[in-house]
Protein backbone atom coordinates (compact mmCIF):
# COMPACT_ATOMS: atom_id res chain seq x y z
CA UNK A 1 0.00 0.00 0.00
CA UNK A 2 1.07 3.61 -0.57
CA UNK A 3 2.91 4.76 2.56
CA UNK A 4 4.16 8.18 1.59
CA UNK A 5 3.01 11.07 -0.61
CA UNK A 6 5.31 13.91 -1.61
CA UNK A 7 5.00 17.04 -3.71
CA UNK A 8 7.31 17.83 -6.62
CA UNK A 9 7.05 21.54 -7.42
CA UNK A 10 6.77 22.38 -11.13
CA UNK A 11 6.37 25.55 -13.20
CA UNK A 12 5.43 28.55 -11.05
CA UNK A 13 2.77 27.04 -8.76
CA UNK A 14 2.01 23.42 -9.76
CA UNK A 15 2.56 20.37 -7.56
CA UNK A 16 3.11 16.95 -9.08
CA UNK A 17 2.08 14.49 -6.36
CA UNK A 18 4.20 11.39 -6.09
CA UNK A 19 2.73 8.32 -4.38
CA UNK A 20 5.32 5.98 -2.93
CA UNK A 21 5.30 2.29 -1.95
CA UNK A 22 8.82 1.06 -1.25
CA UNK A 23 10.83 1.94 -4.36
CA UNK A 24 7.79 2.02 -6.63
CA UNK A 25 5.88 5.20 -7.37
CA UNK A 26 2.96 6.70 -9.24
CA UNK A 27 2.72 10.36 -10.21
CA UNK A 28 -0.36 12.54 -10.56
CA UNK A 29 -0.46 15.10 -13.40
CA UNK A 30 3.20 15.19 -14.44
CA UNK A 31 3.19 18.41 -16.43
CA UNK A 32 6.99 18.51 -16.42
CA UNK A 33 8.91 15.26 -17.05
CA UNK A 34 12.29 16.62 -15.96
CA UNK A 35 11.04 17.59 -12.49
CA UNK A 36 9.80 14.00 -12.05
CA UNK A 37 12.99 12.44 -13.46
CA UNK A 38 15.12 14.45 -11.03
CA UNK A 39 13.06 13.26 -8.10
CA UNK A 40 13.12 9.62 -9.26
CA UNK A 41 16.87 9.48 -9.78
CA UNK A 42 17.71 11.35 -6.58
CA UNK A 43 15.59 8.92 -4.56
CA UNK A 44 16.26 5.77 -6.59
CA UNK A 45 12.61 5.18 -7.46
CA UNK A 46 10.82 3.36 -10.28
CA UNK A 47 7.83 4.91 -12.04
CA UNK A 48 4.98 2.39 -12.39
CA UNK A 49 1.90 4.51 -13.04
CA UNK A 50 0.75 7.94 -14.16
CA UNK A 51 -2.65 9.36 -13.17
CA UNK A 52 -4.08 12.25 -15.20
CA UNK A 53 -6.97 14.46 -14.06
CA UNK A 54 -7.62 16.58 -17.18
CA UNK A 55 -6.20 17.63 -20.53
CA UNK A 56 -4.46 20.93 -19.65
CA UNK A 57 -0.80 20.99 -20.63
CA UNK A 58 0.50 21.84 -17.14
CA UNK A 59 -0.93 18.44 -16.08
CA UNK A 60 -0.09 16.32 -19.15
CA UNK A 61 3.09 17.77 -20.68
CA UNK A 62 5.40 15.09 -19.23
CA UNK A 63 3.38 11.98 -20.14
CA UNK A 64 5.11 10.97 -23.37
CA UNK A 65 8.70 11.46 -22.16
CA UNK A 66 8.04 9.58 -18.92
CA UNK A 67 6.10 6.81 -20.70
CA UNK A 68 8.85 6.19 -23.25
CA UNK A 69 11.47 5.84 -20.53
CA UNK A 70 9.51 3.89 -17.87
CA UNK A 71 6.61 2.23 -19.71
CA UNK A 72 4.19 2.89 -16.81
CA UNK A 73 0.44 2.32 -16.86
CA UNK A 74 -1.10 5.65 -17.84
CA UNK A 75 -4.61 6.34 -16.52
CA UNK A 76 -6.80 9.29 -17.40
CA UNK A 77 -10.13 10.63 -18.65
CA UNK A 78 -11.92 8.83 -21.48
CA UNK A 79 -12.37 10.38 -24.90
CA UNK A 80 -9.09 9.58 -26.61
CA UNK A 81 -8.09 13.25 -26.71
CA UNK A 82 -5.00 13.01 -24.45
CA UNK A 83 -1.92 11.51 -26.08
CA UNK A 84 -0.37 8.65 -24.11
CA UNK A 85 -3.31 7.51 -22.01
CA UNK A 86 -3.92 3.79 -22.32
CA UNK A 87 -6.43 3.14 -19.53
CA UNK A 88 -9.50 5.38 -19.79
CA UNK A 89 -11.58 5.92 -16.66
CA UNK A 90 -15.13 7.07 -15.93
CA UNK A 91 -17.48 7.58 -12.96
CA UNK A 92 -17.06 4.82 -10.34
CA UNK A 93 -14.18 3.09 -12.14
CA UNK A 94 -12.08 1.24 -9.55
CA UNK A 95 -8.34 0.89 -10.08
CA UNK A 96 -5.54 -0.59 -7.97
CA UNK A 97 -2.23 1.26 -7.94
CA UNK A 98 0.67 0.21 -5.73
CA UNK A 99 -1.70 -2.15 -3.86
CA UNK A 100 -3.99 0.75 -3.05
CA UNK A 101 -7.55 1.04 -4.32
CA UNK A 102 -8.82 4.24 -5.98
CA UNK A 103 -12.31 5.17 -7.06
CA UNK A 104 -12.91 7.65 -9.88
CA UNK A 105 -15.25 10.63 -9.82
CA UNK A 106 -16.16 12.50 -12.97
CA UNK A 107 -15.87 16.16 -11.94
CA UNK A 108 -16.68 18.42 -14.92
CA UNK A 109 -16.51 22.18 -14.44
CA UNK A 110 -12.92 23.42 -14.86
CA UNK A 111 -12.84 21.21 -17.99
CA UNK A 112 -15.45 18.77 -19.27
CA UNK A 113 -13.08 15.79 -19.11
CA UNK A 114 -11.95 16.38 -15.51
CA UNK A 115 -11.78 13.36 -13.19
CA UNK A 116 -10.61 12.91 -9.58
CA UNK A 117 -9.01 9.96 -7.78
CA UNK A 118 -10.20 9.00 -4.30
CA UNK A 119 -8.71 6.32 -2.08
CA UNK A 120 -10.44 5.20 1.10
CA UNK A 121 -7.39 2.97 1.78
CA UNK A 122 -5.22 6.05 2.34
CA UNK A 123 -8.00 8.61 3.01
CA UNK A 124 -6.79 10.78 0.15
CA UNK A 125 -8.34 12.69 -2.73
CA UNK A 126 -6.42 13.86 -5.81
CA UNK A 127 -8.73 16.50 -7.20
CA UNK A 128 -6.61 18.23 -9.86
CA UNK A 129 -7.98 21.69 -10.67
CA UNK A 130 -11.55 21.05 -9.44
CA UNK A 131 -11.13 21.90 -5.74
CA UNK A 132 -8.35 24.12 -4.42
CA UNK A 133 -7.78 24.98 -0.81
CA UNK A 134 -10.07 27.96 -0.28
CA UNK A 135 -11.27 27.96 -3.89
CA UNK A 136 -12.20 25.99 -6.99
CA UNK A 137 -11.01 25.81 -10.58
CA UNK A 138 -12.02 28.41 -13.15
CA UNK A 139 -14.93 27.37 -15.34
CA UNK A 140 -13.12 27.11 -18.66
CA UNK A 141 -15.44 24.50 -20.19
CA UNK A 142 -18.19 23.54 -17.73
CA UNK A 143 -21.16 25.26 -16.11
CA UNK A 144 -21.67 26.43 -12.52
CA UNK A 145 -24.14 23.54 -12.04
CA UNK A 146 -21.54 21.01 -13.18
CA UNK A 147 -18.95 22.47 -10.78
CA UNK A 148 -21.51 22.52 -7.95
CA UNK A 149 -22.31 18.82 -8.50
CA UNK A 150 -18.62 17.94 -8.79
CA UNK A 151 -17.75 19.69 -5.51
CA UNK A 152 -20.71 17.96 -3.82
CA UNK A 153 -19.07 14.60 -4.55
CA UNK A 154 -16.07 15.76 -2.50
CA UNK A 155 -17.99 17.21 0.44
CA UNK A 156 -19.81 13.88 0.78
CA UNK A 157 -16.45 12.16 1.49
CA UNK A 158 -15.29 11.43 5.06
CA UNK A 159 -14.19 14.61 6.87
CA UNK A 160 -10.67 13.32 7.50
CA UNK A 161 -9.97 12.84 3.78
CA UNK A 162 -6.76 14.64 2.80
CA UNK A 163 -7.14 16.89 -0.23
CA UNK A 164 -4.25 17.01 -2.71
CA UNK A 165 -4.84 19.86 -5.17
CA UNK A 166 -2.44 20.62 -8.03
CA UNK A 167 -1.75 24.31 -7.47
CA UNK A 168 -0.40 26.47 -4.65
CA UNK A 169 -3.25 28.98 -4.86
CA UNK A 170 -4.24 28.83 -1.19
CA UNK A 171 -3.15 32.27 0.02
CA UNK A 172 -4.71 34.20 -2.87
CA UNK A 173 -7.87 32.09 -2.54
CA UNK A 174 -8.08 32.93 1.17
CA UNK A 175 -7.57 36.63 0.51
CA UNK A 176 -10.65 36.47 -1.71
CA UNK A 177 -12.58 34.18 0.68
CA UNK A 178 -12.21 36.81 3.41
CA UNK A 179 -14.04 39.29 1.15
CA UNK A 180 -16.92 36.81 0.80
CA UNK A 181 -17.03 35.78 4.45
CA UNK A 182 -15.18 38.32 6.63
CA UNK A 183 -16.65 37.04 9.92
CA UNK A 184 -15.57 33.42 9.53
CA UNK A 185 -13.17 32.81 12.47
CA UNK A 186 -11.86 29.51 11.07
CA UNK A 187 -11.05 31.28 7.82
CA UNK A 188 -9.21 34.12 9.60
CA UNK A 189 -7.15 31.63 11.61
CA UNK A 190 -6.32 29.55 8.52
CA UNK A 191 -5.30 32.70 6.63
CA UNK A 192 -2.79 33.52 9.40
CA UNK A 193 -1.39 29.95 9.33
CA UNK A 194 -1.02 29.87 5.55
CA UNK A 195 0.55 33.36 5.54
CA UNK A 196 3.28 32.09 7.87
CA UNK A 197 3.87 28.97 5.76
CA UNK A 198 4.11 30.95 2.54
CA UNK A 199 6.41 33.56 4.13
CA UNK A 200 8.83 30.65 4.61
CA UNK A 201 8.10 29.32 1.12
CA UNK A 202 6.49 26.17 2.59
CA UNK A 203 3.68 24.21 0.96
CA UNK A 204 0.12 24.79 2.24
CA UNK A 205 -1.15 21.36 1.11
CA UNK A 206 -2.67 18.85 1.58
CA UNK A 207 -5.84 20.30 2.97
CA UNK A 208 -8.75 18.20 4.28
CA UNK A 209 -12.46 17.92 3.58
CA UNK A 210 -13.29 19.07 7.12
CA UNK A 211 -11.14 22.19 6.75
CA UNK A 212 -12.51 23.03 3.28
CA UNK A 213 -16.07 22.66 4.56
CA UNK A 214 -15.25 25.31 7.18
CA UNK A 215 -13.41 27.86 5.04
CA UNK A 216 -14.03 27.42 1.30
CA UNK A 217 -16.74 29.84 0.06
CA UNK A 218 -17.48 27.63 -2.97
CA UNK A 219 -18.58 24.87 -0.56
CA UNK A 220 -20.49 27.28 1.69
CA UNK A 221 -23.26 28.59 -0.54
CA UNK A 222 -25.79 27.74 2.20
CA UNK A 223 -24.14 30.15 4.69
CA UNK A 224 -25.97 33.47 5.15
CA UNK A 225 -22.95 35.75 4.84
CA UNK A 226 -21.77 33.98 1.66
CA UNK A 227 -25.27 34.24 0.18
CA UNK A 228 -25.70 37.91 1.15
CA UNK A 229 -22.35 38.99 -0.25
CA UNK A 230 -22.88 36.97 -3.45
CA UNK A 231 -26.25 38.71 -3.85
CA UNK A 232 -24.63 42.11 -3.27
CA UNK A 233 -21.99 41.34 -5.91
CA UNK A 234 -24.55 40.07 -8.44
CA UNK A 235 -27.02 42.82 -7.49
CA UNK A 236 -29.83 40.23 -7.31
CA UNK A 237 -31.99 38.75 -4.55
CA UNK A 238 -32.97 35.20 -3.58
CA UNK A 239 -30.08 33.46 -5.33
CA UNK A 240 -30.14 29.67 -5.18
CA UNK A 241 -26.97 27.72 -4.20
CA UNK A 242 -25.82 27.12 -7.80
CA UNK A 243 -26.38 30.81 -8.62
CA UNK A 244 -24.40 31.77 -5.52
CA UNK A 245 -21.52 29.60 -6.72
CA UNK A 246 -21.78 31.23 -10.17
CA UNK A 247 -21.73 34.71 -8.61
CA UNK A 248 -18.68 34.12 -6.41
CA UNK A 249 -16.85 32.37 -9.29
CA UNK A 250 -17.47 35.46 -11.45
CA UNK A 251 -16.48 37.73 -8.53
CA UNK A 252 -13.23 35.81 -8.05
CA UNK A 253 -12.47 35.94 -11.81
CA UNK A 254 -12.66 39.73 -11.58
CA UNK A 255 -11.02 40.10 -8.16
ZN1 LIG B 1 -6.26 23.00 -15.47
FE1 LIG C 1 -3.63 23.43 -13.74
Coordinates of C-alpha atoms and ligand atoms in Angstrom, one line a residue:
X1 CA 0.0 0.0 0.0
X2 CA 1.1 3.6 -0.6
X3 CA 2.9 4.8 2.6
X4 CA 4.2 8.2 1.6
X5 CA 3.0 11.1 -0.6
X6 CA 5.3 13.9 -1.6
X7 CA 5.0 17.0 -3.7
X8 CA 7.3 17.8 -6.6
X9 CA 7.0 21.5 -7.4
X10 CA 6.8 22.4 -11.1
X11 CA 6.4 25.6 -13.2
X12 CA 5.4 28.6 -11.0
X13 CA 2.8 27.0 -8.8
X14 CA 2.0 23.4 -9.8
X15 CA 2.6 20.4 -7.6
X16 CA 3.1 16.9 -9.1
X17 CA 2.1 14.5 -6.4
X18 CA 4.2 11.4 -6.1
X19 CA 2.7 8.3 -4.4
X20 CA 5.3 6.0 -2.9
X21 CA 5.3 2.3 -2.0
X22 CA 8.8 1.1 -1.3
X23 CA 10.8 1.9 -4.4
X24 CA 7.8 2.0 -6.6
X25 CA 5.9 5.2 -7.4
X26 CA 3.0 6.7 -9.2
X27 CA 2.7 10.4 -10.2
X28 CA -0.4 12.5 -10.6
X29 CA -0.5 15.1 -13.4
X30 CA 3.2 15.2 -14.4
X31 CA 3.2 18.4 -16.4
X32 CA 7.0 18.5 -16.4
X33 CA 8.9 15.3 -17.1
X34 CA 12.3 16.6 -16.0
X35 CA 11.0 17.6 -12.5
X36 CA 9.8 14.0 -12.0
X37 CA 13.0 12.4 -13.5
X38 CA 15.1 14.4 -11.0
X39 CA 13.1 13.3 -8.1
X40 CA 13.1 9.6 -9.3
X41 CA 16.9 9.5 -9.8
X42 CA 17.7 11.3 -6.6
X43 CA 15.6 8.9 -4.6
X44 CA 16.3 5.8 -6.6
X45 CA 12.6 5.2 -7.5
X46 CA 10.8 3.4 -10.3
X47 CA 7.8 4.9 -12.0
X48 CA 5.0 2.4 -12.4
X49 CA 1.9 4.5 -13.0
X50 CA 0.7 7.9 -14.2
X51 CA -2.6 9.4 -13.2
X52 CA -4.1 12.3 -15.2
X53 CA -7.0 14.5 -14.1
X54 CA -7.6 16.6 -17.2
X55 CA -6.2 17.6 -20.5
X56 CA -4.5 20.9 -19.7
X57 CA -0.8 21.0 -20.6
X58 CA 0.5 21.8 -17.1
X59 CA -0.9 18.4 -16.1
X60 CA -0.1 16.3 -19.1
X61 CA 3.1 17.8 -20.7
X62 CA 5.4 15.1 -19.2
X63 CA 3.4 12.0 -20.1
X64 CA 5.1 11.0 -23.4
X65 CA 8.7 11.5 -22.2
X66 CA 8.0 9.6 -18.9
X67 CA 6.1 6.8 -20.7
X68 CA 8.9 6.2 -23.3
X69 CA 11.5 5.8 -20.5
X70 CA 9.5 3.9 -17.9
X71 CA 6.6 2.2 -19.7
X72 CA 4.2 2.9 -16.8
X73 CA 0.4 2.3 -16.9
X74 CA -1.1 5.7 -17.8
X75 CA -4.6 6.3 -16.5
X76 CA -6.8 9.3 -17.4
X77 CA -10.1 10.6 -18.7
X78 CA -11.9 8.8 -21.5
X79 CA -12.4 10.4 -24.9
X80 CA -9.1 9.6 -26.6
X81 CA -8.1 13.2 -26.7
X82 CA -5.0 13.0 -24.4
X83 CA -1.9 11.5 -26.1
X84 CA -0.4 8.7 -24.1
X85 CA -3.3 7.5 -22.0
X86 CA -3.9 3.8 -22.3
X87 CA -6.4 3.1 -19.5
X88 CA -9.5 5.4 -19.8
X89 CA -11.6 5.9 -16.7
X90 CA -15.1 7.1 -15.9
X91 CA -17.5 7.6 -13.0
X92 CA -17.1 4.8 -10.3
X93 CA -14.2 3.1 -12.1
X94 CA -12.1 1.2 -9.5
X95 CA -8.3 0.9 -10.1
X96 CA -5.5 -0.6 -8.0
X97 CA -2.2 1.3 -7.9
X98 CA 0.7 0.2 -5.7
X99 CA -1.7 -2.2 -3.9
X100 CA -4.0 0.8 -3.1
X101 CA -7.5 1.0 -4.3
X102 CA -8.8 4.2 -6.0
X103 CA -12.3 5.2 -7.1
X104 CA -12.9 7.6 -9.9
X105 CA -15.3 10.6 -9.8
X106 CA -16.2 12.5 -13.0
X107 CA -15.9 16.2 -11.9
X108 CA -16.7 18.4 -14.9
X109 CA -16.5 22.2 -14.4
X110 CA -12.9 23.4 -14.9
X111 CA -12.8 21.2 -18.0
X112 CA -15.4 18.8 -19.3
X113 CA -13.1 15.8 -19.1
X114 CA -12.0 16.4 -15.5
X115 CA -11.8 13.4 -13.2
X116 CA -10.6 12.9 -9.6
X117 CA -9.0 10.0 -7.8
X118 CA -10.2 9.0 -4.3
X119 CA -8.7 6.3 -2.1
X120 CA -10.4 5.2 1.1
X121 CA -7.4 3.0 1.8
X122 CA -5.2 6.0 2.3
X123 CA -8.0 8.6 3.0
X124 CA -6.8 10.8 0.2
X125 CA -8.3 12.7 -2.7
X126 CA -6.4 13.9 -5.8
X127 CA -8.7 16.5 -7.2
X128 CA -6.6 18.2 -9.9
X129 CA -8.0 21.7 -10.7
X130 CA -11.5 21.1 -9.4
X131 CA -11.1 21.9 -5.7
X132 CA -8.3 24.1 -4.4
X133 CA -7.8 25.0 -0.8
X134 CA -10.1 28.0 -0.3
X135 CA -11.3 28.0 -3.9
X136 CA -12.2 26.0 -7.0
X137 CA -11.0 25.8 -10.6
X138 CA -12.0 28.4 -13.1
X139 CA -14.9 27.4 -15.3
X140 CA -13.1 27.1 -18.7
X141 CA -15.4 24.5 -20.2
X142 CA -18.2 23.5 -17.7
X143 CA -21.2 25.3 -16.1
X144 CA -21.7 26.4 -12.5
X145 CA -24.1 23.5 -12.0
X146 CA -21.5 21.0 -13.2
X147 CA -19.0 22.5 -10.8
X148 CA -21.5 22.5 -8.0
X149 CA -22.3 18.8 -8.5
X150 CA -18.6 17.9 -8.8
X151 CA -17.8 19.7 -5.5
X152 CA -20.7 18.0 -3.8
X153 CA -19.1 14.6 -4.5
X154 CA -16.1 15.8 -2.5
X155 CA -18.0 17.2 0.4
X156 CA -19.8 13.9 0.8
X157 CA -16.5 12.2 1.5
X158 CA -15.3 11.4 5.1
X159 CA -14.2 14.6 6.9
X160 CA -10.7 13.3 7.5
X161 CA -10.0 12.8 3.8
X162 CA -6.8 14.6 2.8
X163 CA -7.1 16.9 -0.2
X164 CA -4.3 17.0 -2.7
X165 CA -4.8 19.9 -5.2
X166 CA -2.4 20.6 -8.0
X167 CA -1.8 24.3 -7.5
X168 CA -0.4 26.5 -4.7
X169 CA -3.2 29.0 -4.9
X170 CA -4.2 28.8 -1.2
X171 CA -3.2 32.3 0.0
X172 CA -4.7 34.2 -2.9
X173 CA -7.9 32.1 -2.5
X174 CA -8.1 32.9 1.2
X175 CA -7.6 36.6 0.5
X176 CA -10.6 36.5 -1.7
X177 CA -12.6 34.2 0.7
X178 CA -12.2 36.8 3.4
X179 CA -14.0 39.3 1.2
X180 CA -16.9 36.8 0.8
X181 CA -17.0 35.8 4.5
X182 CA -15.2 38.3 6.6
X183 CA -16.6 37.0 9.9
X184 CA -15.6 33.4 9.5
X185 CA -13.2 32.8 12.5
X186 CA -11.9 29.5 11.1
X187 CA -11.1 31.3 7.8
X188 CA -9.2 34.1 9.6
X189 CA -7.2 31.6 11.6
X190 CA -6.3 29.6 8.5
X191 CA -5.3 32.7 6.6
X192 CA -2.8 33.5 9.4
X193 CA -1.4 29.9 9.3
X194 CA -1.0 29.9 5.6
X195 CA 0.6 33.4 5.5
X196 CA 3.3 32.1 7.9
X197 CA 3.9 29.0 5.8
X198 CA 4.1 31.0 2.5
X199 CA 6.4 33.6 4.1
X200 CA 8.8 30.7 4.6
X201 CA 8.1 29.3 1.1
X202 CA 6.5 26.2 2.6
X203 CA 3.7 24.2 1.0
X204 CA 0.1 24.8 2.2
X205 CA -1.2 21.4 1.1
X206 CA -2.7 18.8 1.6
X207 CA -5.8 20.3 3.0
X208 CA -8.8 18.2 4.3
X209 CA -12.5 17.9 3.6
X210 CA -13.3 19.1 7.1
X211 CA -11.1 22.2 6.7
X212 CA -12.5 23.0 3.3
X213 CA -16.1 22.7 4.6
X214 CA -15.3 25.3 7.2
X215 CA -13.4 27.9 5.0
X216 CA -14.0 27.4 1.3
X217 CA -16.7 29.8 0.1
X218 CA -17.5 27.6 -3.0
X219 CA -18.6 24.9 -0.6
X220 CA -20.5 27.3 1.7
X221 CA -23.3 28.6 -0.5
X222 CA -25.8 27.7 2.2
X223 CA -24.1 30.1 4.7
X224 CA -26.0 33.5 5.1
X225 CA -22.9 35.8 4.8
X226 CA -21.8 34.0 1.7
X227 CA -25.3 34.2 0.2
X228 CA -25.7 37.9 1.1
X229 CA -22.4 39.0 -0.3
X230 CA -22.9 37.0 -3.4
X231 CA -26.3 38.7 -3.9
X232 CA -24.6 42.1 -3.3
X233 CA -22.0 41.3 -5.9
X234 CA -24.5 40.1 -8.4
X235 CA -27.0 42.8 -7.5
X236 CA -29.8 40.2 -7.3
X237 CA -32.0 38.8 -4.6
X238 CA -33.0 35.2 -3.6
X239 CA -30.1 33.5 -5.3
X240 CA -30.1 29.7 -5.2
X241 CA -27.0 27.7 -4.2
X242 CA -25.8 27.1 -7.8
X243 CA -26.4 30.8 -8.6
X244 CA -24.4 31.8 -5.5
X245 CA -21.5 29.6 -6.7
X246 CA -21.8 31.2 -10.2
X247 CA -21.7 34.7 -8.6
X248 CA -18.7 34.1 -6.4
X249 CA -16.9 32.4 -9.3
X250 CA -17.5 35.5 -11.4
X251 CA -16.5 37.7 -8.5
X252 CA -13.2 35.8 -8.1
X253 CA -12.5 35.9 -11.8
X254 CA -12.7 39.7 -11.6
X255 CA -11.0 40.1 -8.2
Ligands
LIG1 ZN1 -6.3 23.0 -15.5
LIG2 FE1 -3.6 23.4 -13.7

